[in-house]
Short mmCIF file of C-alpha atoms in Angstrom, two decimals:
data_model
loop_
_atom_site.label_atom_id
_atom_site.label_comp_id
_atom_site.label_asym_id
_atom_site.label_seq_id
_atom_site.Cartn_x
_atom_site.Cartn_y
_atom_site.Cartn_z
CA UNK A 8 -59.86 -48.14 77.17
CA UNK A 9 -62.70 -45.29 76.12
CA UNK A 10 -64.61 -46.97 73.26
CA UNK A 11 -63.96 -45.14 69.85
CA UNK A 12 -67.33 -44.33 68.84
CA UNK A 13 -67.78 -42.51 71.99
CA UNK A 14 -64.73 -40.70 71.41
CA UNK A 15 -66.54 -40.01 68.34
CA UNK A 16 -69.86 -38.90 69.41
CA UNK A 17 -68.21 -36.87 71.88
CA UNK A 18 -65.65 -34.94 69.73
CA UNK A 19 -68.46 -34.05 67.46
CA UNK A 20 -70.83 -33.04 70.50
CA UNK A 21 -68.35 -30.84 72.34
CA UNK A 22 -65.94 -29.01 69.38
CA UNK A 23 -63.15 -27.53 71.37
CA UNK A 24 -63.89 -28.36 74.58
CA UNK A 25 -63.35 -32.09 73.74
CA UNK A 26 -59.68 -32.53 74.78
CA UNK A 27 -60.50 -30.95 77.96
CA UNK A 28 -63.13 -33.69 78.70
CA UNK A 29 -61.00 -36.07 77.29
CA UNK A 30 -57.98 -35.36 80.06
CA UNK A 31 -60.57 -35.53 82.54
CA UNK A 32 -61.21 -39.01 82.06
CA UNK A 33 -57.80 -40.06 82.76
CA UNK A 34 -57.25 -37.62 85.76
CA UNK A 35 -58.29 -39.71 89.51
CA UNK A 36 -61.87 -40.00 90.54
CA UNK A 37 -63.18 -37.60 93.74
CA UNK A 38 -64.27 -38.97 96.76
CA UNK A 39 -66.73 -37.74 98.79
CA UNK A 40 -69.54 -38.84 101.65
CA UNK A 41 -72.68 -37.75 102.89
CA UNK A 42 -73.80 -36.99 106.39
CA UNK A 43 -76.37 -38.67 108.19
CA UNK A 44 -78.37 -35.87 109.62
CA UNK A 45 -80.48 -38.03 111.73
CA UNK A 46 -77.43 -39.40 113.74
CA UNK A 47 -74.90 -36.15 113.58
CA UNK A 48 -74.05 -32.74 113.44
CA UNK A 49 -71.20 -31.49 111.10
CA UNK A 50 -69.79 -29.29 113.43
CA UNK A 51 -69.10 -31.66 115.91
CA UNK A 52 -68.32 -34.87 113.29
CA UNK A 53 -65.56 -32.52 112.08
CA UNK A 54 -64.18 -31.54 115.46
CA UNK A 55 -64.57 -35.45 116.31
CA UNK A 56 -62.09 -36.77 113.54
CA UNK A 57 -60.24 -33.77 112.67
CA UNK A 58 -60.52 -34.71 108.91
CA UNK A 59 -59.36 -32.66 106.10
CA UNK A 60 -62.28 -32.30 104.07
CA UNK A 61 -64.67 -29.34 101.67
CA UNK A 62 -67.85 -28.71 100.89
CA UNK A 63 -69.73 -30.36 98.13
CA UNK A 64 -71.47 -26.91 96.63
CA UNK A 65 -75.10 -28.89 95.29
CA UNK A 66 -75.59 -30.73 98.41
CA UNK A 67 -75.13 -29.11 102.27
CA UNK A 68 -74.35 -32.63 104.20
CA UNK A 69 -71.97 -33.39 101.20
CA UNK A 70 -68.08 -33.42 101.75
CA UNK A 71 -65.02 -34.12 99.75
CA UNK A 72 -62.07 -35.85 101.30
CA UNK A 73 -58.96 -37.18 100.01
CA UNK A 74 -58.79 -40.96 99.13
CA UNK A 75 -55.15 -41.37 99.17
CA UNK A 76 -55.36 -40.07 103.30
CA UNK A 77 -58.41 -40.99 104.54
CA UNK A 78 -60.08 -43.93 104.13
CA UNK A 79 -64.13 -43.54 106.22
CA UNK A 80 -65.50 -46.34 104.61
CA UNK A 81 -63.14 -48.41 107.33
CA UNK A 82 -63.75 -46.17 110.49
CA UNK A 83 -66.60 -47.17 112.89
CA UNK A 84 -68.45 -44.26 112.57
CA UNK A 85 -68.93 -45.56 108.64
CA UNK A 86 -70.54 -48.87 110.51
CA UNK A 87 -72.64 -46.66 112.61
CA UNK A 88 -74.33 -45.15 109.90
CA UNK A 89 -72.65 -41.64 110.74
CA UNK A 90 -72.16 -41.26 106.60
CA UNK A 91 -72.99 -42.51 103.35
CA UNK A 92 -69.53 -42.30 100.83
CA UNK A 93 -71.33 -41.15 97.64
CA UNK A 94 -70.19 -40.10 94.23
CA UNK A 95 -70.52 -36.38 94.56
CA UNK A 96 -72.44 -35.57 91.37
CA UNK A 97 -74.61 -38.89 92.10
CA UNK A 98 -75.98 -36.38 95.22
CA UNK A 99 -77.57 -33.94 93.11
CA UNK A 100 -81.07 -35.60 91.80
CA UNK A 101 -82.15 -36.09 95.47
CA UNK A 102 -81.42 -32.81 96.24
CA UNK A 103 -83.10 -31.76 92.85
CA UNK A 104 -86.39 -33.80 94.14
CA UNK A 105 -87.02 -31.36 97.62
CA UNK A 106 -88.54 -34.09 99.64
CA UNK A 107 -90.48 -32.91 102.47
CA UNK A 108 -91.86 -34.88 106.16
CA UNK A 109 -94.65 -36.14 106.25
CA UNK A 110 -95.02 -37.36 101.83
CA UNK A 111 -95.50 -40.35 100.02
CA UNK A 112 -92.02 -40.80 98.02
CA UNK A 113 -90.91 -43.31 95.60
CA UNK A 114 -87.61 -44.16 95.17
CA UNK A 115 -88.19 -46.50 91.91
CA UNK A 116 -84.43 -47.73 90.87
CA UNK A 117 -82.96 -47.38 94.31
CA UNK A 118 -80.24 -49.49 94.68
CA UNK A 119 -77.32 -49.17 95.67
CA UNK A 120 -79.15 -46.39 98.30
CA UNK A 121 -77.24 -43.10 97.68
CA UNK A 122 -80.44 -41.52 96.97
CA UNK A 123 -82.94 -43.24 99.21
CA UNK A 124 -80.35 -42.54 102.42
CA UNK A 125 -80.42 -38.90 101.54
CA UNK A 126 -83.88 -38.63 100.47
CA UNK A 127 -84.72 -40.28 103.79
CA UNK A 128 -82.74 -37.64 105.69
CA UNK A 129 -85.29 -35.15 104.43
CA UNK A 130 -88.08 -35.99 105.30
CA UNK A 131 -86.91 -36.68 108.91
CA UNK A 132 -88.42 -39.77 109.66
CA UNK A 133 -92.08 -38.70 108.58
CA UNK A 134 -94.21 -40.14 106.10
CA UNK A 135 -93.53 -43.25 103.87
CA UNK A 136 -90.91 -43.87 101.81
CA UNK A 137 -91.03 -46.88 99.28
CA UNK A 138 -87.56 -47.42 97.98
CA UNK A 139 -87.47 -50.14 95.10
CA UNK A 140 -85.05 -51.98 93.19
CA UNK A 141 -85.82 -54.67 90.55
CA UNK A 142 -83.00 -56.93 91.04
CA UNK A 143 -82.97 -59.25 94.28
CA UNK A 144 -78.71 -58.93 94.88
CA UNK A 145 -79.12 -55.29 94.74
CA UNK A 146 -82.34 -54.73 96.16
CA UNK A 147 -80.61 -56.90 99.35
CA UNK A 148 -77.60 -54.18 99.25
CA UNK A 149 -80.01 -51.53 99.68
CA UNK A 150 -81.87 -52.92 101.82
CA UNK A 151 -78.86 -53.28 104.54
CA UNK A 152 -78.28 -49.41 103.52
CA UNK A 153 -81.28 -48.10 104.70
CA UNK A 154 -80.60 -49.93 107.33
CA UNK A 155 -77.17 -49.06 108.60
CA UNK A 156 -78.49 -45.13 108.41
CA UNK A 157 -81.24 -46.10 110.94
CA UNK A 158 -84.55 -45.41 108.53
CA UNK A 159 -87.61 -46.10 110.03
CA UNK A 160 -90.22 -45.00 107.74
CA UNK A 161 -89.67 -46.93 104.51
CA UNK A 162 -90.58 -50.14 103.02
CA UNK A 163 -87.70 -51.40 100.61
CA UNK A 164 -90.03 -53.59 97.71
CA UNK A 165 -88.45 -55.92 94.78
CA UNK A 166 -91.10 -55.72 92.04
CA UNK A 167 -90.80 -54.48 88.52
CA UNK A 168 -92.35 -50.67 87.89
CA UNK A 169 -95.32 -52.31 85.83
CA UNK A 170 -95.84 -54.12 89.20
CA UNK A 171 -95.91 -51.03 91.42
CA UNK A 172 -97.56 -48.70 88.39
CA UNK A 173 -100.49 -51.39 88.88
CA UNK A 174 -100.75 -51.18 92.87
CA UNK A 175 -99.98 -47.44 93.04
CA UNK A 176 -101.65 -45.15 90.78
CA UNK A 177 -101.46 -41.02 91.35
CA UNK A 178 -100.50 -42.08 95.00
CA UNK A 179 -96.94 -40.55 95.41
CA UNK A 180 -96.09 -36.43 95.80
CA UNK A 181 -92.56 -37.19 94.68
CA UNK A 182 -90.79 -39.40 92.68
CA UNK A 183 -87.05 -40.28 92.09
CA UNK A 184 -86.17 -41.86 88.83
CA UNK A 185 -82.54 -42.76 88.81
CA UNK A 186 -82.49 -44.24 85.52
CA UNK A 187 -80.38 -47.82 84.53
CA UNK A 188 -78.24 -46.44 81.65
CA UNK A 189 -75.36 -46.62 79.59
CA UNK A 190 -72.76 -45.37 82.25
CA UNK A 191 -70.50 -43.18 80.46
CA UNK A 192 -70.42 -40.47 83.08
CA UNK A 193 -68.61 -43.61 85.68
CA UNK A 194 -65.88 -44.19 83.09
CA UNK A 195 -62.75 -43.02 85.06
CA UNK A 196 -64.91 -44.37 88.10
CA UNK A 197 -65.52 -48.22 86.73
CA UNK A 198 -63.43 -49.21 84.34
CA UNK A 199 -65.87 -52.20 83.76
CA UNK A 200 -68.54 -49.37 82.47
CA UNK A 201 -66.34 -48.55 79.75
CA UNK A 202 -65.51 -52.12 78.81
CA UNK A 203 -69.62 -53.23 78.57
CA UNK A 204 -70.23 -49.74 76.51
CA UNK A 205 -71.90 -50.28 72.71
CA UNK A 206 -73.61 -47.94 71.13
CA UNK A 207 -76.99 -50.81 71.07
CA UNK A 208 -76.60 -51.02 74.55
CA UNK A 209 -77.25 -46.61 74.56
CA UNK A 210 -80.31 -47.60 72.51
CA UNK A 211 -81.37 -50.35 74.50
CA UNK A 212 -81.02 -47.84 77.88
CA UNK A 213 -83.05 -45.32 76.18
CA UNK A 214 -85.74 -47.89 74.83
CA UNK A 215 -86.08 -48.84 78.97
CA UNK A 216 -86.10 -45.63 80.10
CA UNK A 217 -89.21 -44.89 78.11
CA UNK A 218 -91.42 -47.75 79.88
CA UNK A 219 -89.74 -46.88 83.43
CA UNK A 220 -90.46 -42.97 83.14
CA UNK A 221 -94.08 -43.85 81.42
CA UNK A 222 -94.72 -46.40 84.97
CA UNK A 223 -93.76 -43.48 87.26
CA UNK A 224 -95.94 -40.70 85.64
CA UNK A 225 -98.87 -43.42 86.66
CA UNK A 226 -97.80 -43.35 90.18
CA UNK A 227 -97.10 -39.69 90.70
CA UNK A 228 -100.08 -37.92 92.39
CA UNK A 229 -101.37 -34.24 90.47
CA UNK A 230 -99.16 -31.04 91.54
CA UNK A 231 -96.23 -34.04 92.27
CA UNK A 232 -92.70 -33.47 91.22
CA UNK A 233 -90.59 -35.78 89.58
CA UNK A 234 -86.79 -36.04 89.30
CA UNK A 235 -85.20 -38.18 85.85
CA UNK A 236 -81.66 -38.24 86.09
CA UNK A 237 -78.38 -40.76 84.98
CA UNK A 238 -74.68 -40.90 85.04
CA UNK A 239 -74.48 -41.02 81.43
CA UNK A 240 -73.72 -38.70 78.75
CA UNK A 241 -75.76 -40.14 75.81
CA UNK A 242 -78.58 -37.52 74.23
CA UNK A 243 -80.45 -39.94 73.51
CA UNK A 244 -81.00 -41.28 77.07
CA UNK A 245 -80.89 -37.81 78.41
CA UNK A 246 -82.60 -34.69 77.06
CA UNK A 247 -84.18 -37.13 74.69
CA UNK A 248 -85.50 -39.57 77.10
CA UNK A 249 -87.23 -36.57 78.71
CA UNK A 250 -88.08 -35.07 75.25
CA UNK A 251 -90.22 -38.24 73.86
CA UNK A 252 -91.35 -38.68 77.86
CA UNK A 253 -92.87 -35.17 77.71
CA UNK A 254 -93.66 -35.82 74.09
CA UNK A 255 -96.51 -38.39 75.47
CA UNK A 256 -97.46 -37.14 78.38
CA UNK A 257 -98.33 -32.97 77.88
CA UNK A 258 -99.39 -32.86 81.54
CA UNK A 259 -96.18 -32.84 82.99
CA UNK A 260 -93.37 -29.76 82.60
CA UNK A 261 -89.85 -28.75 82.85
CA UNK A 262 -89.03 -26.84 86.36
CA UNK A 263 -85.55 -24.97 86.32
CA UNK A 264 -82.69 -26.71 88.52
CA UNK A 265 -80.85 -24.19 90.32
CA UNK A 266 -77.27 -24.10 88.97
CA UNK A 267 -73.75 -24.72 90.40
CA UNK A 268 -70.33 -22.96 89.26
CA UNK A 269 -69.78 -25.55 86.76
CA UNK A 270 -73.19 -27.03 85.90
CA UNK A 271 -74.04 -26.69 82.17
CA UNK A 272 -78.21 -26.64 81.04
CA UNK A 273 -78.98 -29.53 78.78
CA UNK A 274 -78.47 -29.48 75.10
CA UNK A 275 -81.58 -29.19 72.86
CA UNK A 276 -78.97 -28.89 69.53
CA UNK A 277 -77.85 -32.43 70.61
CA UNK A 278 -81.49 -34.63 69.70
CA UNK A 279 -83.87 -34.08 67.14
CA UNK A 280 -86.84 -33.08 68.84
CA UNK A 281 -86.31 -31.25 71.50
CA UNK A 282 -89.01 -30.89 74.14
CA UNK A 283 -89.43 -27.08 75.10
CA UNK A 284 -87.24 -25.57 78.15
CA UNK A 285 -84.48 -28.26 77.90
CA UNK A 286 -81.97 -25.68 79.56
CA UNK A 287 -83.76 -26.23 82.91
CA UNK A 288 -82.06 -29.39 82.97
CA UNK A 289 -78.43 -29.91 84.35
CA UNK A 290 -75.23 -31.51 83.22
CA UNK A 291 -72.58 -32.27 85.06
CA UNK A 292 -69.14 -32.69 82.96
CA UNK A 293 -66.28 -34.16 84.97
CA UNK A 294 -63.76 -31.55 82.87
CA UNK A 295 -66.50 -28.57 84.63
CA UNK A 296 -66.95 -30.18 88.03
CA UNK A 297 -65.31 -32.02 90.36
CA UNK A 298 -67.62 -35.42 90.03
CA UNK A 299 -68.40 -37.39 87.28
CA UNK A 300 -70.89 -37.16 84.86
CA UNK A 301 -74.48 -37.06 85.60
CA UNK A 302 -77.57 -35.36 83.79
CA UNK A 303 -80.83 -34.58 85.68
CA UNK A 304 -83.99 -32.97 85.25
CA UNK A 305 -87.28 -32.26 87.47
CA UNK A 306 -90.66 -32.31 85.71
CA UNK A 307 -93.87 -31.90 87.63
CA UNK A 308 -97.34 -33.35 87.09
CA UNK A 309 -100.00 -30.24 86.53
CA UNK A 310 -102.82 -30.12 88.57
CA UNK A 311 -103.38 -29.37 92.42
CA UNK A 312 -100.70 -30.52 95.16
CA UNK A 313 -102.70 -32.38 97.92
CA UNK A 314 -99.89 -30.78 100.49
CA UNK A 315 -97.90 -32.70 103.29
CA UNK A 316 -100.40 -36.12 104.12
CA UNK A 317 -101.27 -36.28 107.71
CA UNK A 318 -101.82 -40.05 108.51
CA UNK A 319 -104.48 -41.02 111.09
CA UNK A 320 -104.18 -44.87 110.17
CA UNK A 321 -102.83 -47.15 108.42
CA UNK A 322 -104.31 -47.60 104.54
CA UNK A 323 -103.83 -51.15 103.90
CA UNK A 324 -102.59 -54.36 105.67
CA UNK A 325 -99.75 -56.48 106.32
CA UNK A 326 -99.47 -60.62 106.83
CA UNK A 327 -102.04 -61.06 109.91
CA UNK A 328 -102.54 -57.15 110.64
CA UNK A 329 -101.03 -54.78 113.17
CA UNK A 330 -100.49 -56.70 116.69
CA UNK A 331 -102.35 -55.92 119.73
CA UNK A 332 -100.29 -55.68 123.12
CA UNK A 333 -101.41 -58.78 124.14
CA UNK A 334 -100.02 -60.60 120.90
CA UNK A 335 -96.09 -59.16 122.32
CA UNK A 336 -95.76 -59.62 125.54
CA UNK A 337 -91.71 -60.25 125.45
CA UNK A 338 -91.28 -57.39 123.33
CA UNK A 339 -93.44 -54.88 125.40
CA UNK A 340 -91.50 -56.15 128.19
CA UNK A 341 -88.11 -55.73 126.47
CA UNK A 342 -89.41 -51.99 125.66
CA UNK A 343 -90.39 -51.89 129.18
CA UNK A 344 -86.45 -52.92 130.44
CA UNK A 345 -84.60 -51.45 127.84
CA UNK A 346 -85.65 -48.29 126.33
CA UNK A 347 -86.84 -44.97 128.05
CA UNK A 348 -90.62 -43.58 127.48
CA UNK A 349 -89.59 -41.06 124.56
CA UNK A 350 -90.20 -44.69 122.36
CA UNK A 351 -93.39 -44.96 122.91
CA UNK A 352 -93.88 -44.83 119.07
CA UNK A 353 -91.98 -48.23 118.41
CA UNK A 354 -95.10 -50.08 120.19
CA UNK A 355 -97.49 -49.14 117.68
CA UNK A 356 -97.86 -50.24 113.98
CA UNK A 357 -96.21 -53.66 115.12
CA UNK A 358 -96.24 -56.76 112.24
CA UNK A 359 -95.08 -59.97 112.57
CA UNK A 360 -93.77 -61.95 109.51
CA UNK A 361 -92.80 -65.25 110.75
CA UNK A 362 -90.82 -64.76 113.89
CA UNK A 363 -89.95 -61.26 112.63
CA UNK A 364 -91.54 -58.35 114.12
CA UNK A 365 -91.38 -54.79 112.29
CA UNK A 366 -92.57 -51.30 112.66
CA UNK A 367 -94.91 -50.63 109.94
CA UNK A 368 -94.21 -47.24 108.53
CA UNK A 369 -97.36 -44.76 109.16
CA UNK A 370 -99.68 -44.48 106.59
CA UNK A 371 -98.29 -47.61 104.90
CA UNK A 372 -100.45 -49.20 101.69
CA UNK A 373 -101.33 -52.66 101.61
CA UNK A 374 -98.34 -54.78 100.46
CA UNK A 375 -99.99 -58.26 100.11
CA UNK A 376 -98.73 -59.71 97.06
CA UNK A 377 -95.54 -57.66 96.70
CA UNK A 378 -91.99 -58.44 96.85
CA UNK A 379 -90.89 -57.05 100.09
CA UNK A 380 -87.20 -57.55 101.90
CA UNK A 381 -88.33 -54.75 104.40
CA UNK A 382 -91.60 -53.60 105.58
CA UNK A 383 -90.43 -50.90 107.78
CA UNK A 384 -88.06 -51.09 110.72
CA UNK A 385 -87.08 -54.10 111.42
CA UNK A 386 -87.16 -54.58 115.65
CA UNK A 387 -85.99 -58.07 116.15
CA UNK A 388 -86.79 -61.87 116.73
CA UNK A 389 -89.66 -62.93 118.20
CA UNK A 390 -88.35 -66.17 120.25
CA UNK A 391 -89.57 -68.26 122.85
CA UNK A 392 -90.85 -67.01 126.07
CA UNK A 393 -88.18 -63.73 124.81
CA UNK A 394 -87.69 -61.37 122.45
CA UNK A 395 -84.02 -60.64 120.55
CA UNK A 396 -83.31 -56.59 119.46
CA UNK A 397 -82.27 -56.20 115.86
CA UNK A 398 -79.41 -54.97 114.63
CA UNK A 399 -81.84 -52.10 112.64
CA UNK A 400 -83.55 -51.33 116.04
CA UNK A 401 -79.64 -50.35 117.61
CA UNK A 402 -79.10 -48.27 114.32
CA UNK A 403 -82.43 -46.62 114.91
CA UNK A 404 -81.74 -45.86 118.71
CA UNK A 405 -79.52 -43.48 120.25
CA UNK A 406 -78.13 -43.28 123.34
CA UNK A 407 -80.32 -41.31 124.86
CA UNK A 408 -83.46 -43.90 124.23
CA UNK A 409 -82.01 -46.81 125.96
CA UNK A 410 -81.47 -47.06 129.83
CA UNK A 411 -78.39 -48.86 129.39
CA UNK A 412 -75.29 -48.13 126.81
CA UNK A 413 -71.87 -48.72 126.24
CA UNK A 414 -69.72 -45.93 125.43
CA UNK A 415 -67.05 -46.56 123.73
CA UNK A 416 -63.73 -45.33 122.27
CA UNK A 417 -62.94 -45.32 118.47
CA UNK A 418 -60.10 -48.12 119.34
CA UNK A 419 -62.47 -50.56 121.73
CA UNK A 420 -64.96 -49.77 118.94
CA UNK A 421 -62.92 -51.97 116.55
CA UNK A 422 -62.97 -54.93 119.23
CA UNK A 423 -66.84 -54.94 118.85
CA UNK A 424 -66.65 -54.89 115.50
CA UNK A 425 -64.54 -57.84 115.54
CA UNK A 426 -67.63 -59.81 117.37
CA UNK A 427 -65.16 -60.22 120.55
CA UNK A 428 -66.93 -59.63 124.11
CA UNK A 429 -65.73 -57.62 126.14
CA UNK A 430 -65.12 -56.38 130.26
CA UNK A 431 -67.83 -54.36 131.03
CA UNK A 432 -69.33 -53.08 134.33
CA UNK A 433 -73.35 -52.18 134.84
CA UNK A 434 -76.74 -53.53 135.07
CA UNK A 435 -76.96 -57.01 133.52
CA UNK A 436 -79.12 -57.12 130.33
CA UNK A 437 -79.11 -55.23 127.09
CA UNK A 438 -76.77 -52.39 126.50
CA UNK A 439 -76.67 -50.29 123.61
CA UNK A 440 -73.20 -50.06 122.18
CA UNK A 441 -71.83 -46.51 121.07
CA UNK A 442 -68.70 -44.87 119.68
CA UNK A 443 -68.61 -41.42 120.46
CA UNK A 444 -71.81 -40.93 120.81
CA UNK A 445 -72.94 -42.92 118.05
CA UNK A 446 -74.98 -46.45 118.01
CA UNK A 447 -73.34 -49.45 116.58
CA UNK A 448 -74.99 -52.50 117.65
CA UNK A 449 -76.04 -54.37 121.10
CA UNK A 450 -74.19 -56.29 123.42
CA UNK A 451 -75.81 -58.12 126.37
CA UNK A 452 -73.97 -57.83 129.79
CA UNK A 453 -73.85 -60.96 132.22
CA UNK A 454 -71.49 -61.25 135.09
CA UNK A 455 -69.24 -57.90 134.06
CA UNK A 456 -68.35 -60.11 130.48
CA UNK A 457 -70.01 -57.70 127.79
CA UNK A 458 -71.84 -60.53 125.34
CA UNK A 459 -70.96 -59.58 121.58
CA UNK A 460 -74.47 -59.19 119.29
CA UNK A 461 -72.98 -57.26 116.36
CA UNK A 462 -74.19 -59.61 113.11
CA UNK A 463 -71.90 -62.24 112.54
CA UNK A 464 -72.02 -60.81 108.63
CA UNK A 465 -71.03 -57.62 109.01
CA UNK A 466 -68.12 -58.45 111.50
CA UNK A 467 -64.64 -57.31 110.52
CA UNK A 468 -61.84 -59.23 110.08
#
């Protein structure tokens, strides 16, 4: 059921074009995912599974396929990290945000991980990424996100954006501010959004967008960009959370957001004081589009851009410090037996949290005192007299860094997945297991009987 004052509000806001939006929301959701550039190439993912699918015309790795056919979220290539299924207009704001290697980026209401995955992608594995979400179920989610797309350069943090406003002033060139909000736009997608909808709850979203977008413009360095956006339809969290945000802070501006068939500029008629250049913003209307409804808008932070950071060392600390060689033996040695010279990179940076070790991303701050579920990539178990692989160290890997792998057919693939061994024939010890091409997980191979490793978890049933 749409709430009647929305109906309301909405009939009033859009005149004629009302019952077009109105048939929209009844009319079935798109589906779409995202391609992992890090792990494939389109050309060859499409000539792989033969799927039926289209371009997504904001976003070049985006694709829309049919939901009633196709189902990727169950294929292994989904489980490899091959793709991210996104909400099509949810892939906009990251692509709004241009993040380039080598930055510091802030991902400050990250979870689920649409946008961290893709912002990730960008920057190519360069620089540091802190991706944050404030509550510990969903920051968890994300956190096995960025993991399954094989991200090695960001620290996933659960701390409140006082928290982080405090331990990070002017230190990030970009910032992504996916806003909590009233939901409206996910309607037709969540029927749940429709059924939690009051018009206090609009006014309570707005009120918390205000201290969220006044934390961020704390954290974002001079000449930095930053990118406000929500899957709502509400003026008043939309052009008028970014009218009172620019209202109180003069130093930042409106930059124009290239426009879409489709896309409509934001509405300075629809709230009562309008902050100057409001059409540089972007809504998406699902009765316009094909996606739901989203709003966004990229503001930048006056003053001189410091330019892509080249990081010599590492800023701050972490638990006891970055290892020395001689404080890993068993994992230099599984390096040594497992993976070919090209990662040479994964013996630096090392920190140990428990019996945890993890690649520190470069140029990482000091996170004492923070809420951290991941402080880089995580490489495995440090046990005794040995040393375990991760399951984020597989997703990292490709085949063509290990010295052993295990290539294997969409159909075996499923048998792994299952957490069944396995006949295999080779060099005892760790193998790297693949579908197509693509990493999965790690098996260990002892008397031709391929030993299962896949997380117990994640395993299918």
């Amino acid at each position: 059921m749409i709430p009647k004052a929305f109906e309301t509000r909405m009939r009033r806001l859009l005149g004629e074009e009302y019952d077009a939006f109105r048939t929209s929301l009844e009319q079935e959701k798109y589906q779409a995912l995202r391609l992992n550039p890090a792990k494939a190439d389109a050309g060859q993912w499409r000539e792989q599974t033969g799927w039926e699918i289209s371009a997504v015309p904001w976003c070049p790795e985006g694709f829309y396929y049919d939901g009633e056919t196709l189902h990727p979220g169950k294929h292994p290539y989904h489980n490899a990290g091959v793709y991210y299924i996104q909400e099509p207009s949810a892939m906009l704001p990251a692509e709004c945000l241009h993040a380039q290697p080598g930055e510091r980026i802030l991902d400050l209401c990250a979870a689920p991980g649409g946008k961290s995955t893709q912002i990730a992608a960008a920057m190519e594995g360069r620089g540091l990424l802190i991706s944050n979400e404030i509550h510990p179920a969903r920051a968890k989610i994300l956190s096995e996100n960025m993991e399954r797309m094989g991200i090695s350069n960001a620290l996933v943090t659960n701390e409140t954006p006082e928290r982080l406003a405090e331990r990070f002033p002017s230190f990030f060139d970009r910032i992504m501010v996916d806003a909590p909000c009233s939901g409206e736009g996910m309607f037709r997608k969540n029927e749940a959004a429709a059924e939690e909808w009051s018009e206090e709850n609009v006014s309570l979203c707005a009120a918390r967008q205000d201290g969220i977008l006044s934390c961020a413009a704390r954290m974002l360095a001079p000449g930095g960009r930053m990118v406000y956006s929500t899957c709502t339809f509400a003026p008043e969290e939309n052009e008028g959370s970014v009218s009172r945000f620019l209202s109180a802070h003069p130093e930042f501006s409106l930059i124009p957001i290239p426009k879409c068939a489709g896309m409509e500029p934001g509405r300075e008629e629809w709230v009562t004081q309008p902050a100057r250049g409001l059409e540089r913003t972007v809504r998406l209307f699902p009765h316009k589009i094909r996606g739901e409804g989203h709003f966004a808008a990229v503001m930048q932070k006056e003053g001189a851009a410091a330019g892509n950071h080249i990081f010599s060392a590492l800023t701050g600390s972490a638990a006891g410090g970055i290892l020395s060689e001689r404080e890993v033996p068993e994992y230099l040695e599984f390096v040594s037996q497992t993976l070919h010279a090209s990662c040479n990179k994964l013996q630096e940076n090392l920190v140990r949290f428990a019996d945890q070790l993890y690649l520190l991303p470069e140029g990482a701050p000091d996170i004492k005192g923070l809420k951290v579920l991941r402080p880089g990539l995580h490489l495995g178990t440090m046990k005794k007299g040995r040393f375990e692989p991760g399951h984020a160290l597989a997703l990292y890997l490709g085949g063509a860094d290990v010295q052993r792998w295990a290539e294997l057919s969409v159909q075996e693939a499923g048998v792994y997945l299952r957490g069944e061994t396995f006949p295999w024939e080779g060099d005892k010890g760790w193998h790297l297991i693949c579908v197509d091409g693509y990493s999965l997980g790690w098996g260990k191979l002892a008397r031709g009987i391929m030993k299962n490793h896949y997380p117990k978890g994640l395993r299918r049933v």
